[in-house]
PDB file of C-alpha atoms and ligand atoms in Angstrom:
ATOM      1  CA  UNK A   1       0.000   0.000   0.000  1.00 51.00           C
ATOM      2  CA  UNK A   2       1.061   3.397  -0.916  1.00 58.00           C
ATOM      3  CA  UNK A   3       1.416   6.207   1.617  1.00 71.00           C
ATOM      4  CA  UNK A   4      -2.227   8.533   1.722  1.00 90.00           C
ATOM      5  CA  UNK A   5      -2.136  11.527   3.870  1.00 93.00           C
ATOM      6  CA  UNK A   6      -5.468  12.023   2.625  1.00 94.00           C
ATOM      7  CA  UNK A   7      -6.708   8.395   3.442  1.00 95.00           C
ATOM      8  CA  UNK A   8      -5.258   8.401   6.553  1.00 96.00           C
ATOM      9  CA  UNK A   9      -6.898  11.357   7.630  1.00 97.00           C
ATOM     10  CA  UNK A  10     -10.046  10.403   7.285  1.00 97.00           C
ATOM     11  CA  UNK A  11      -9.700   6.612   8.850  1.00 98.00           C
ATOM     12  CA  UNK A  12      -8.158   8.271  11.680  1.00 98.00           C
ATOM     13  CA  UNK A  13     -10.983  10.490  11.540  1.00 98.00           C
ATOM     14  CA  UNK A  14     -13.149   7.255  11.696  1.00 98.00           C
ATOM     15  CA  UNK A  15     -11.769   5.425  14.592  1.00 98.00           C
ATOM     16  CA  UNK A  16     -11.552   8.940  16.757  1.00 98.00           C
ATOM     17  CA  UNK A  17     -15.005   8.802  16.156  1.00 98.00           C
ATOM     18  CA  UNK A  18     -15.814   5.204  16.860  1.00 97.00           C
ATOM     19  CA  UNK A  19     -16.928   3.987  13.751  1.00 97.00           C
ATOM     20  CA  UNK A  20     -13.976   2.320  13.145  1.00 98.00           C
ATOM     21  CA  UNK A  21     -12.961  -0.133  16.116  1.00 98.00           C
ATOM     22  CA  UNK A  22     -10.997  -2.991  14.704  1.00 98.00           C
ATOM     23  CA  UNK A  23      -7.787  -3.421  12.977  1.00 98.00           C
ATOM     24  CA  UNK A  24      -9.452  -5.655  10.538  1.00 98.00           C
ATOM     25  CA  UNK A  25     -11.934  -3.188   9.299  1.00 98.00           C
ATOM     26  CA  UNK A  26      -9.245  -0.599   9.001  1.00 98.00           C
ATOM     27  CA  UNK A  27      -6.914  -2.694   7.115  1.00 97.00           C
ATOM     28  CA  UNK A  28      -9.610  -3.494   4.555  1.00 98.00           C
ATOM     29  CA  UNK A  29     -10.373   0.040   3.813  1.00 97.00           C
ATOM     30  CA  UNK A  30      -6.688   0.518   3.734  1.00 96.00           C
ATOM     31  CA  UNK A  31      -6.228  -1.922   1.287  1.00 96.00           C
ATOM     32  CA  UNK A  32      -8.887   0.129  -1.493  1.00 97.00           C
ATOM     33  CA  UNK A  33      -8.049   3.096  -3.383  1.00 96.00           C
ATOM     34  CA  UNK A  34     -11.999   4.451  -3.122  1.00 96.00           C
ATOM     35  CA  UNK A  35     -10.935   7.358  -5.395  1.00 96.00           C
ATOM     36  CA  UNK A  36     -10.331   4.667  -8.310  1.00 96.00           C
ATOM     37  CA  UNK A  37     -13.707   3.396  -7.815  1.00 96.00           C
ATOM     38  CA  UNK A  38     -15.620   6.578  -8.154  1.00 94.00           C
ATOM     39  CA  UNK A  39     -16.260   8.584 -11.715  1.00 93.00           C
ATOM     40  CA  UNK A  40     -13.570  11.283 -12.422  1.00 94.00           C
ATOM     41  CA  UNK A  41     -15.880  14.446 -11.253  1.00 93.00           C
ATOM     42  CA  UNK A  42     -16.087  12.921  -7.806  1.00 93.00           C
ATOM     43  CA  UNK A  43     -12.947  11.583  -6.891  1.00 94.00           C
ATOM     44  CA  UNK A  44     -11.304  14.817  -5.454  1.00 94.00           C
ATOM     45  CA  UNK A  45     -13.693  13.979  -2.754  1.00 96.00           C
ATOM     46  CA  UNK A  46     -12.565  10.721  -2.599  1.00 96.00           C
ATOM     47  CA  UNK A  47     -11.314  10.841   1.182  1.00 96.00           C
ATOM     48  CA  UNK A  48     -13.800  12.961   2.887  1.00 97.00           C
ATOM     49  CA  UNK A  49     -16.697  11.288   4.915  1.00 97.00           C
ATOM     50  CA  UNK A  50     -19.294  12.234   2.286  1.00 97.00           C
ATOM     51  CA  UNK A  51     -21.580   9.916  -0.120  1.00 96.00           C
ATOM     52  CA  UNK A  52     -20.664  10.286  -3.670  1.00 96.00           C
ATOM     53  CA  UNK A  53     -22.639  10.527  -6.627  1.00 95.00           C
ATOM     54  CA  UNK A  54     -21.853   7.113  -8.881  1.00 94.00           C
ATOM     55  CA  UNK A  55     -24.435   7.881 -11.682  1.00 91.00           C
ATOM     56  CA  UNK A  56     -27.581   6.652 -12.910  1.00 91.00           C
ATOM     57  CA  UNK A  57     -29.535   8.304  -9.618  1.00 91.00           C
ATOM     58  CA  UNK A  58     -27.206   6.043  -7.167  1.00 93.00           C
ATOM     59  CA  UNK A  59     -24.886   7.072  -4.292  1.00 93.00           C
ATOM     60  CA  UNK A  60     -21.930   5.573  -2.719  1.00 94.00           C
ATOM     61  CA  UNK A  61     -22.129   5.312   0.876  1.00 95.00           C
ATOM     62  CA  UNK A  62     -19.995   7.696   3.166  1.00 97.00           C
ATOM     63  CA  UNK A  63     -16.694   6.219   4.388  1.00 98.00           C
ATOM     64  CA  UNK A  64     -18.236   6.181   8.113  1.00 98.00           C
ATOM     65  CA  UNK A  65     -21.387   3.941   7.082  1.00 98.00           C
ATOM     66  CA  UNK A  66     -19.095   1.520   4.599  1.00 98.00           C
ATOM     67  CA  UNK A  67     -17.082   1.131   8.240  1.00 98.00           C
ATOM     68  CA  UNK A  68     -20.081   0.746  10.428  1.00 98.00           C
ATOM     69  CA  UNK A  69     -21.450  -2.308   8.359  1.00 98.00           C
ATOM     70  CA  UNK A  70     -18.094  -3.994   8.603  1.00 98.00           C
ATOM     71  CA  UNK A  71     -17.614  -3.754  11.607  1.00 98.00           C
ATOM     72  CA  UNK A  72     -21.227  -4.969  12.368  1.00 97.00           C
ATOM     73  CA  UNK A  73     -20.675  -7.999   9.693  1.00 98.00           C
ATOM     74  CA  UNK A  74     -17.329  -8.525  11.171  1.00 97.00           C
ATOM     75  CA  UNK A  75     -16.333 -10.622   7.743  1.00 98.00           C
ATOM     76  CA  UNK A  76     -13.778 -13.423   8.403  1.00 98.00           C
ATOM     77  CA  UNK A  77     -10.968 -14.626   6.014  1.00 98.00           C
ATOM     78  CA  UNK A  78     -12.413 -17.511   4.203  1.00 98.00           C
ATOM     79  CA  UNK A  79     -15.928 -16.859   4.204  1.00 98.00           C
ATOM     80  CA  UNK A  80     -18.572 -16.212   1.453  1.00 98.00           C
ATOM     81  CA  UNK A  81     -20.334 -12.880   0.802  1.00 98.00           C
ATOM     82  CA  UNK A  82     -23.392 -11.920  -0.565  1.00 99.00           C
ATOM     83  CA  UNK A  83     -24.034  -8.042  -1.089  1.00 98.00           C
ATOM     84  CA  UNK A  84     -26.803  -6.938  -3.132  1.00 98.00           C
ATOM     85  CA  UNK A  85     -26.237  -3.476  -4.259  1.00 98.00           C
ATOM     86  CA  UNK A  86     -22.701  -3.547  -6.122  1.00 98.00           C
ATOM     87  CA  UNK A  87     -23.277  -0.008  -7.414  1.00 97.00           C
ATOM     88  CA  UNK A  88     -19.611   1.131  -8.075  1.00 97.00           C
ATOM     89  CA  UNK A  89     -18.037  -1.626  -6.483  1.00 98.00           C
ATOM     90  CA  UNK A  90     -16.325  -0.167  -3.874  1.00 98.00           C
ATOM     91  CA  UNK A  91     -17.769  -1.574  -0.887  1.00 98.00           C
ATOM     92  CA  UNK A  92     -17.116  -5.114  -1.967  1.00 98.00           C
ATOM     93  CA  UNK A  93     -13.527  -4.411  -2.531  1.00 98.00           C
ATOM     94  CA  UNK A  94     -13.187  -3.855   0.944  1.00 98.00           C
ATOM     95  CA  UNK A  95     -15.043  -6.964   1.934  1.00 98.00           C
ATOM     96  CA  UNK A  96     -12.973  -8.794  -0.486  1.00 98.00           C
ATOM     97  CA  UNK A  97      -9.731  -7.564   1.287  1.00 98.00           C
ATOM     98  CA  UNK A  98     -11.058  -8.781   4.670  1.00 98.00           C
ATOM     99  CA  UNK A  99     -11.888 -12.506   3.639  1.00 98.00           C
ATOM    100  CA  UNK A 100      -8.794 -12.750   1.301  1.00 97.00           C
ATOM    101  CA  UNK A 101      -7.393 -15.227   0.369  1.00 94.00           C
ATOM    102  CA  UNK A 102      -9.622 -18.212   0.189  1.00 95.00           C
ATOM    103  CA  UNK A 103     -13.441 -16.185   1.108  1.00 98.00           C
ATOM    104  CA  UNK A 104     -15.507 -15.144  -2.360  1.00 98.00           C
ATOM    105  CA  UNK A 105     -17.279 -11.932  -2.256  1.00 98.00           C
ATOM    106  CA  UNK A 106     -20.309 -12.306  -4.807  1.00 98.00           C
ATOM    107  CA  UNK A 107     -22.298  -8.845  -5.190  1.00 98.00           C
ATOM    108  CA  UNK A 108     -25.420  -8.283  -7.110  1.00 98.00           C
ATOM    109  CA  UNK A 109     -26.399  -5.244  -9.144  1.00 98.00           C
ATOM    110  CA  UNK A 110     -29.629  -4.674 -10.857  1.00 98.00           C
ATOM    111  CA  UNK A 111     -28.609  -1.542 -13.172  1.00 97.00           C
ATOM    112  CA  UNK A 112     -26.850  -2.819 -16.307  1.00 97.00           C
ATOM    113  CA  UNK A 113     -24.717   0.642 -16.620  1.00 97.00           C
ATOM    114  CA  UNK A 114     -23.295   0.043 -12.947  1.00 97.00           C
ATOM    115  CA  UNK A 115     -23.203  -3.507 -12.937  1.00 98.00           C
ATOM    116  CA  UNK A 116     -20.758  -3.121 -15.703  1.00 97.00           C
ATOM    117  CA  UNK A 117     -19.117  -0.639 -14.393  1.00 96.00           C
ATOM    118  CA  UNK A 118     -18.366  -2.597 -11.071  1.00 98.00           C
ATOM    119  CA  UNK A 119     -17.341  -5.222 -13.376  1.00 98.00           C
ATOM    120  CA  UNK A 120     -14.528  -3.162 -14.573  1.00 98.00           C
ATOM    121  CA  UNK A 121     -13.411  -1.354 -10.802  1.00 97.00           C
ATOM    122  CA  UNK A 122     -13.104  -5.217  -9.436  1.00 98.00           C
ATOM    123  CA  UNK A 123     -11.335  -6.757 -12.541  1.00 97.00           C
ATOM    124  CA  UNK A 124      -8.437  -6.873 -10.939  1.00 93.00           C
ATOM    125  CA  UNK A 125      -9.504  -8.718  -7.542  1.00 96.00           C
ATOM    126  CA  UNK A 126      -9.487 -12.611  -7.832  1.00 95.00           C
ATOM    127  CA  UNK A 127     -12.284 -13.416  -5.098  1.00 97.00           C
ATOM    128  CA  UNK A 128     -15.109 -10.938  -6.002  1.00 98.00           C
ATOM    129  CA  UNK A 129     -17.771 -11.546  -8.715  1.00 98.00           C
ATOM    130  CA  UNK A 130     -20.280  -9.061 -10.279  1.00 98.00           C
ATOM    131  CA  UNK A 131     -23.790 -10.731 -11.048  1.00 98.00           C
ATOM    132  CA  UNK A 132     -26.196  -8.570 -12.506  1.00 98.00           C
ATOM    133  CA  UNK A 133     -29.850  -9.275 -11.573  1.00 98.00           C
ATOM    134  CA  UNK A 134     -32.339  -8.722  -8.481  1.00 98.00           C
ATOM    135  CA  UNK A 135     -29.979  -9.141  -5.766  1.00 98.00           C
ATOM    136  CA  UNK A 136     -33.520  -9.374  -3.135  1.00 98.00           C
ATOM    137  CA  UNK A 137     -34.142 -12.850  -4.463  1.00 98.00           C
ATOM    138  CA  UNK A 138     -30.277 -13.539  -3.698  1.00 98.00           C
ATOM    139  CA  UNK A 139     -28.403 -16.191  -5.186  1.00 98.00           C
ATOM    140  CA  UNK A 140     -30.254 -18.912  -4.671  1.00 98.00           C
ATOM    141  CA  UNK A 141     -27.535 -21.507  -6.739  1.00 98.00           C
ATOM    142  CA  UNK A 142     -24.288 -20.002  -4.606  1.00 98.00           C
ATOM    143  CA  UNK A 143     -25.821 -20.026  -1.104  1.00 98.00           C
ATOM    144  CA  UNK A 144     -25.314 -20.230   1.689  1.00 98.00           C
ATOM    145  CA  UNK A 145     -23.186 -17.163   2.790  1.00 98.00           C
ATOM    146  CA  UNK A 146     -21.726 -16.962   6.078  1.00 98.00           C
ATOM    147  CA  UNK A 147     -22.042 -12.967   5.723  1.00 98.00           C
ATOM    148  CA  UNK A 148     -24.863 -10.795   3.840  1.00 98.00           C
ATOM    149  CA  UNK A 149     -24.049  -7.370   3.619  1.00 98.00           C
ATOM    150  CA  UNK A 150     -27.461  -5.190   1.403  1.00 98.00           C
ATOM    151  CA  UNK A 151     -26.565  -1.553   0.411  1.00 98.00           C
ATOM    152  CA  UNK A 152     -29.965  -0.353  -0.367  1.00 97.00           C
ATOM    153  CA  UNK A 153     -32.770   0.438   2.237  1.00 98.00           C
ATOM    154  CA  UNK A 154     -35.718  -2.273   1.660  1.00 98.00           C
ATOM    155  CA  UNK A 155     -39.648  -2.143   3.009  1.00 98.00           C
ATOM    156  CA  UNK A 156     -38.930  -5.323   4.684  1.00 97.00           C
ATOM    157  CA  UNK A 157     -36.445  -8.094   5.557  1.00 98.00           C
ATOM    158  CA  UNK A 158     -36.258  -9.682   2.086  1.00 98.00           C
ATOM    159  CA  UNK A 159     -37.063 -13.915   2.839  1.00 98.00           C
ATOM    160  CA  UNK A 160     -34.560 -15.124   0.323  1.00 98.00           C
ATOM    161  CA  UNK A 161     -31.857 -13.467   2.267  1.00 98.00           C
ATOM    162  CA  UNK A 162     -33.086 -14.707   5.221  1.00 97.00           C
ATOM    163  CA  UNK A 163     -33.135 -18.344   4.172  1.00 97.00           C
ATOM    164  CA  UNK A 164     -29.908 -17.615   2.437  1.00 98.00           C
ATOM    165  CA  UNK A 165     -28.165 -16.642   5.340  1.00 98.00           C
ATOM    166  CA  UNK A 166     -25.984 -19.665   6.793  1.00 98.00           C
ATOM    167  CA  UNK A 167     -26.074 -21.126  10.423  1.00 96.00           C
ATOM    168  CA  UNK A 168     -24.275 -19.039  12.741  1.00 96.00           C
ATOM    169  CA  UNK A 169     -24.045 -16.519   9.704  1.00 98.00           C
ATOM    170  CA  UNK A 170     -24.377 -12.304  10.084  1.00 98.00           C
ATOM    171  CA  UNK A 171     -26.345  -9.946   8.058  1.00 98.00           C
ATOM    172  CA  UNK A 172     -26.370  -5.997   7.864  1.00 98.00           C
ATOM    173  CA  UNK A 173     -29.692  -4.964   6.023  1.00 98.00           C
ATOM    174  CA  UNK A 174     -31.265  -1.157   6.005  1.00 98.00           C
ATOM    175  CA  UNK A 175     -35.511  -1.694   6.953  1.00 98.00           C
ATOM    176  CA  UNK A 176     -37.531   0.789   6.722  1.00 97.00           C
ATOM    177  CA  UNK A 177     -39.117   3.802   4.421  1.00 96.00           C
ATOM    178  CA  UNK A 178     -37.688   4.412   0.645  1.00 94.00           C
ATOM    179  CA  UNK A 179     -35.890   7.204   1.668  1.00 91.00           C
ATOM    180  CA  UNK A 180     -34.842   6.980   5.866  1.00 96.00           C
ATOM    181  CA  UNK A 181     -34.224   2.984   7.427  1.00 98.00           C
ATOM    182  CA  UNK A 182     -33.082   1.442  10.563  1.00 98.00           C
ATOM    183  CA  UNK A 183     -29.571  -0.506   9.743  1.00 98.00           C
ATOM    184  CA  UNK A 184     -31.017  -4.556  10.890  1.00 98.00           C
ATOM    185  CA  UNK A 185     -28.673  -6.237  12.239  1.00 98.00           C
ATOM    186  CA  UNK A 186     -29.491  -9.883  12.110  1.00 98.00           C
ATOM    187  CA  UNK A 187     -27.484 -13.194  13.390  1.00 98.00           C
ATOM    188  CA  UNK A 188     -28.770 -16.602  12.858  1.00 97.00           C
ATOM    189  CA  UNK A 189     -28.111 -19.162  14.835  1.00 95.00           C
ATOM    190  CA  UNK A 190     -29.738 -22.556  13.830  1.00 92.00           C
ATOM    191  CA  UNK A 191     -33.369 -21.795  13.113  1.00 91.00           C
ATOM    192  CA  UNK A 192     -33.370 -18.833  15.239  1.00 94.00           C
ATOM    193  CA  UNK A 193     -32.743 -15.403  13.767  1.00 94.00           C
ATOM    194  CA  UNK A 194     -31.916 -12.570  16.144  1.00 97.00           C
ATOM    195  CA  UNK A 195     -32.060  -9.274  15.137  1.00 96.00           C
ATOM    196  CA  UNK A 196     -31.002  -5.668  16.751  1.00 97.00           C
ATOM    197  CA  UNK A 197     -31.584  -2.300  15.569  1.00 97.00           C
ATOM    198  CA  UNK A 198     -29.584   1.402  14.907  1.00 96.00           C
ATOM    199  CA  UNK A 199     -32.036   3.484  13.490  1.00 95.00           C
ATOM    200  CA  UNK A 200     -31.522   6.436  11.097  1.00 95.00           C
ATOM    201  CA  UNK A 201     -29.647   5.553   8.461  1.00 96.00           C
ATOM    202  CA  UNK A 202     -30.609   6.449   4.523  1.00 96.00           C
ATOM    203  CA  UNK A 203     -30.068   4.029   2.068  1.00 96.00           C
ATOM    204  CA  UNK A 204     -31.302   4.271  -1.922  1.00 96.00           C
ATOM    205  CA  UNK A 205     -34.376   2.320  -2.295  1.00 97.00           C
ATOM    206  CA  UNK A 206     -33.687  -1.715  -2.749  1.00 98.00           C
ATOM    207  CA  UNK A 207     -36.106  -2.356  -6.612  1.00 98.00           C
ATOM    208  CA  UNK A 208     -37.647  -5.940  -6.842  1.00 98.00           C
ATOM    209  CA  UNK A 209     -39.646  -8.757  -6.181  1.00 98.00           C
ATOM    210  CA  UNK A 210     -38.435  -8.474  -2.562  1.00 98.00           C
ATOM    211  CA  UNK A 211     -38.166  -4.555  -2.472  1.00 98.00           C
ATOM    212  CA  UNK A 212     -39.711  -1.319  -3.761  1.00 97.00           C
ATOM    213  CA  UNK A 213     -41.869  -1.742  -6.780  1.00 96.00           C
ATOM    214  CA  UNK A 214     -39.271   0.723  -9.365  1.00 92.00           C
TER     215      UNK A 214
HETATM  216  N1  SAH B   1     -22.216  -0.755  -2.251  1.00 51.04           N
HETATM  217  C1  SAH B   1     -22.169   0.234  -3.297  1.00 51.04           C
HETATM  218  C2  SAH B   1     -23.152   1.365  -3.114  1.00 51.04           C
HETATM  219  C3  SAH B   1     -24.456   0.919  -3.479  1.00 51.04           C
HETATM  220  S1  SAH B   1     -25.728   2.095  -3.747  1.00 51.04           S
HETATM  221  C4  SAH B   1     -20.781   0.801  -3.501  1.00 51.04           C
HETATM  222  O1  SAH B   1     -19.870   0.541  -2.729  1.00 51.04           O
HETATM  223  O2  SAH B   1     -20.635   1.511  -4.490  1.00 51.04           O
HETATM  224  C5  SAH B   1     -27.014   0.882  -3.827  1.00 51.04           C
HETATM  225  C6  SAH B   1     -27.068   0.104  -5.111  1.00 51.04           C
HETATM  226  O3  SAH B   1     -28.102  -0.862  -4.969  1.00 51.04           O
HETATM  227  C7  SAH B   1     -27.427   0.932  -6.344  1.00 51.04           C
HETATM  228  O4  SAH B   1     -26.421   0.801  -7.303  1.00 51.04           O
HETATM  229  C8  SAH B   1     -28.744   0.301  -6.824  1.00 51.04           C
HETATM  230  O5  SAH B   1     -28.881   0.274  -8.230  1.00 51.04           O
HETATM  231  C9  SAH B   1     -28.642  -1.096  -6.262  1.00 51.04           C
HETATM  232  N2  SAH B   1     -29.901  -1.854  -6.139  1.00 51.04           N
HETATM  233  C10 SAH B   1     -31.144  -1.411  -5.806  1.00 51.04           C
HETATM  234  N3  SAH B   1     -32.015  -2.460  -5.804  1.00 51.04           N
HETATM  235  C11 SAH B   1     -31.296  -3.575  -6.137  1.00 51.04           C
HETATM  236  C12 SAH B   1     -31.634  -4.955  -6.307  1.00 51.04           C
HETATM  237  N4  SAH B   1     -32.881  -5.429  -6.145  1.00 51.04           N
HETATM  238  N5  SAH B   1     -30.647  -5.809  -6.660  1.00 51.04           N
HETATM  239  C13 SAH B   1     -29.380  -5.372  -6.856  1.00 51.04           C
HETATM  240  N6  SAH B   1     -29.006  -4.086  -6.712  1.00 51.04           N
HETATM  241  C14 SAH B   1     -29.962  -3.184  -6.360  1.00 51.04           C
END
């Protein structure tokens, strides 16, 4: 990794603040160049704690929420990885640092445009795979995933995710309205799901069988 004043501003920025609280979370986000990820006009922004614009009406998280999921999903080297929302890609890049070497990160987008473009921003990581489709039915064929990580706010816990979700497996999902959700987050273990709640977080709307009608 290359020295980044500008990086390491802001993740000491994030742990000051206590959204960043392990080493592993830090490292992942250490080990992405974010700027790369987003479209030219954006990426002098790269490194501040702000959601970018990626296109095609969709927004990249800010830095503090892409830490806060990790560090709820807490994701392991080895495991698998469902996230459904790939928009620019970014997100799973850091996941796919965290379970490197032997985990796959699989993310689902359902806009073509992005989908492609994600494509292109992960070419060069070996574990993570772009499928374009509705991501709230999951992936029924690659499942179970020990760690489900949804980027876009949906009406309701989608049931495909839930069954989806492996024994003793973690999930970060945004409930709630289409434009302000509560940030689920759910742990199964056996046939039991448990589930906690941080409210006020805003997500773009989850589209599909499972989600918002578009
Ligand atoms: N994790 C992303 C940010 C995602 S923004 C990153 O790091 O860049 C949320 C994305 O979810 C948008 O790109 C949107 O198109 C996508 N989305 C919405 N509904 C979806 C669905 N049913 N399946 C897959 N992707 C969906």
């Amino acid at each position: 990794m290359s020295a980044n004043p500008a990086r390491t501003r802001l993740l000491d920025y994030l742990e000051r603040r206590e959204y960043l609280r392990t080493p592993a979370v830090r490292a992942g986000m250490e080990a992405v160049d974010r700027a790369a990820f987003v479209p030219q006009p954006q990426r002098y922004a790269a490194w501040d704690d702000t959601p970018l614009s990626i296109g095609r009406g969709q927004t990249i998280s800010a830095p503090h929420m892409v830490a806060m999921m990790l560090e709820e999903l807490q994701p392991r080297p080895g495991q698998r990885l469902l996230e459904v929302g790939a928009g620019c890609g970014y997100h799973a890049a850091v996941a796919a640092a965290m379970i490197a070497p032997n985990g796959e990160v699989h993310t689902v987008e359902r806009i073509p445009q992005l989908a492609q473009r994600a494509r292109a921003n992960l070419a060069g990581i070996a574990n993570a795979t772009v499928h374009h489709g509705d991501g709230s039915c999951g992936l029924p064929e690659l499942a179970p995933f020990d760690r489900i990580l949804v980027t876009c706010g949906a009406p309701r816990l989608p049931g495909p995710l839930r069954e989806q979700l492996a024994v003793r497996g973690r999930m970060v999902v945004p409930v709630g309205g289409r434009t302000l959700q509560a940030l689920l987050v759910i742990e199964r273990d056996g046939d039991e799901w448990r589930e906690e709640r941080r409210p006020g977080v805003a997500f773009v709307p989850l589209i599909g069988k499972h989600g918002y009608e578009d």
